[in-house]
Amino acid sequence: GENVEQHPSTLSVQEGDSAVIKCTYSDSASNYFPWYKQELGKRPQLIIDIRSNVGEKKDQRIAVTLNKTAKHFSLHITETQPEDSAVYFCAALGSSASKIIFGSGTRLSIRP
Amino acid sequence: GAVVSQHPSWVICKSGTSVKIECRSLDFQATTMFWYRQFPKQSLMLMATSNEGSKATYEQGVEKDKFLINHASLTLSTLTVTSAHPEDSSFYICSARVLVRGTDTQYFGPGTRLTVL
C-alpha cells in the first residue's frame, strides 16, 4: 500500500521568511497530493493540492511542487506570518480504494 | 457546499461502555466515507473505509469487532467503539468522498474527541 514520509517533523522560521516541507510517496500510481493545515483540536483544512499531470501549483503565498519521477512533492510558504503556525500534513491518494494516506506531520512555528 | 458534520463533538464515557459517533454529509451524497483516528501530536491514521450498503473495509491492525461501522444511507456513517478502554481515547475524524468536477475529493468532519475514563 501507499506510504508517505514527511520531513521535517518540526520547523521554526522567522516571520517573513520562507518555509519548505518535503514529502515522498511510495505508490507510483498515486495521482492526487493534497496538503492540509491543522490547528489544535480542529479538523484538517485543505490548503492546496496538486494532481499528477501538473508539476507546480501556486496560490498566493503557498506553492506546491511535484516530481513524479522521484516521487517527491513539497510545500512552500513564502512571507510567513504568525497565523501560519500550525501542523501541516502532506497526503497522497492511493491507487486503490481512493484512500488518502497522510504523512506524519510538520509542526511549523513562526517566530515574531 | 460539501459540508460534513460529526456528532457528538466530544464525549466522555466509562471504561467498558460503548460509544457511537455519527458522520453526516449535509448537502451531498457519499457512497464512501472514511474513519480516521488521531492520537495527540500524531498524524491521522486511517481506520476503515465505509461503503454504503456493504461491509466496511478495515485497515491492518484495526479490530473490526471493536470498531463497528455502519453506512446505512448515502448521508450517514456511524462508528461504534465497543467496550471502550482508556487507550481508545483519541480524536476520531471522518471524511466523505465526493467527485468535484470529475475529480476525487474528500471533505473532513470536525472530529469527535473521545475520552474513556
GROMACS .gro file of N, CA and C in nm, chain B residues 17-22 35 47 58 63-70 77-84 92 114:
model
   81
  129THR      N    1  -1.801   0.071   2.842
  129THR     CA    2  -1.923   0.112   2.773
  129THR      C    3  -1.895   0.129   2.624
  130SER      N    4  -2.004   0.145   2.547
  130SER     CA    5  -1.993   0.164   2.402
  130SER      C    6  -2.031   0.307   2.365
  131VAL      N    7  -1.967   0.359   2.265
  131VAL     CA    8  -1.992   0.496   2.220
  131VAL      C    9  -2.015   0.497   2.070
  132LYS      N   10  -2.119   0.566   2.027
  132LYS     CA   11  -2.148   0.577   1.884
  132LYS      C   12  -2.119   0.718   1.835
  133ILE      N   13  -2.048   0.727   1.725
  133ILE     CA   14  -2.016   0.855   1.662
  133ILE      C   15  -2.080   0.858   1.523
  134GLU      N   16  -2.146   0.968   1.493
  134GLU     CA   17  -2.213   0.981   1.364
  134GLU      C   18  -2.136   1.076   1.272
  147TRP      N   19  -1.296   0.663   0.811
  147TRP     CA   20  -1.278   0.694   0.953
  147TRP      C   21  -1.131   0.694   0.987
  159MET      N   22  -0.853   0.421   0.973
  159MET     CA   23  -0.901   0.301   1.041
  159MET      C   24  -0.976   0.210   0.944
  170TYR      N   25  -1.151  -0.268   0.674
  170TYR     CA   26  -1.068  -0.222   0.783
  170TYR      C   27  -0.920  -0.228   0.747
  175GLU      N   28  -0.932  -0.361   1.485
  175GLU     CA   29  -1.024  -0.469   1.518
  175GLU      C   30  -1.165  -0.437   1.472
  176LYS      N   31  -1.216  -0.513   1.378
  176LYS     CA   32  -1.349  -0.484   1.324
  176LYS      C   33  -1.459  -0.512   1.425
  177ASP      N   34  -1.435  -0.601   1.520
  177ASP     CA   35  -1.538  -0.631   1.620
  177ASP      C   36  -1.541  -0.527   1.730
  178LYS      N   37  -1.438  -0.447   1.739
  178LYS     CA   38  -1.432  -0.343   1.840
  178LYS      C   39  -1.482  -0.210   1.783
  179PHE      N   40  -1.449  -0.185   1.659
  179PHE     CA   41  -1.489  -0.061   1.593
  179PHE      C   42  -1.592  -0.095   1.485
  180LEU      N   43  -1.718  -0.089   1.524
  180LEU     CA   44  -1.826  -0.128   1.434
  180LEU      C   45  -1.865  -0.009   1.346
  181ILE      N   46  -1.868  -0.033   1.217
  181ILE     CA   47  -1.902   0.073   1.122
  181ILE      C   48  -2.026   0.033   1.045
  182ASN      N   49  -2.119   0.127   1.038
  182ASN     CA   50  -2.243   0.106   0.964
  182ASN      C   51  -2.266   0.224   0.873
  189SER      N   52  -2.277   0.767   0.812
  189SER     CA   53  -2.196   0.654   0.854
  189SER      C   54  -2.178   0.666   1.005
  190THR      N   55  -2.181   0.553   1.074
  190THR     CA   56  -2.160   0.556   1.218
  190THR      C   57  -2.045   0.465   1.257
  191LEU      N   58  -1.973   0.509   1.358
  191LEU     CA   59  -1.863   0.432   1.416
  191LEU      C   60  -1.898   0.407   1.562
  192THR      N   61  -1.905   0.281   1.601
  192THR     CA   62  -1.932   0.248   1.740
  192THR      C   63  -1.808   0.185   1.801
  193VAL      N   64  -1.758   0.248   1.905
  193VAL     CA   65  -1.645   0.194   1.980
  193VAL      C   66  -1.703   0.107   2.091
  194THR      N   67  -1.687  -0.022   2.080
  194THR     CA   68  -1.747  -0.112   2.177
  194THR      C   69  -1.649  -0.142   2.290
  195SER      N   70  -1.704  -0.161   2.409
  195SER     CA   71  -1.623  -0.192   2.527
  195SER      C   72  -1.500  -0.102   2.532
  196ALA      N   73  -1.527   0.026   2.537
  196ALA     CA   74  -1.417   0.124   2.529
  196ALA      C   75  -1.324   0.115   2.648
  204TYR      N   76  -1.139   1.123   1.680
  204TYR     CA   77  -1.187   1.043   1.567
  204TYR      C   78  -1.245   1.139   1.461
  226LEU      N   79  -1.292   1.162   2.199
  226LEU     CA   80  -1.340   1.059   2.291
  226LEU      C   81  -1.243   1.046   2.407
   0.00000   0.00000   0.00000
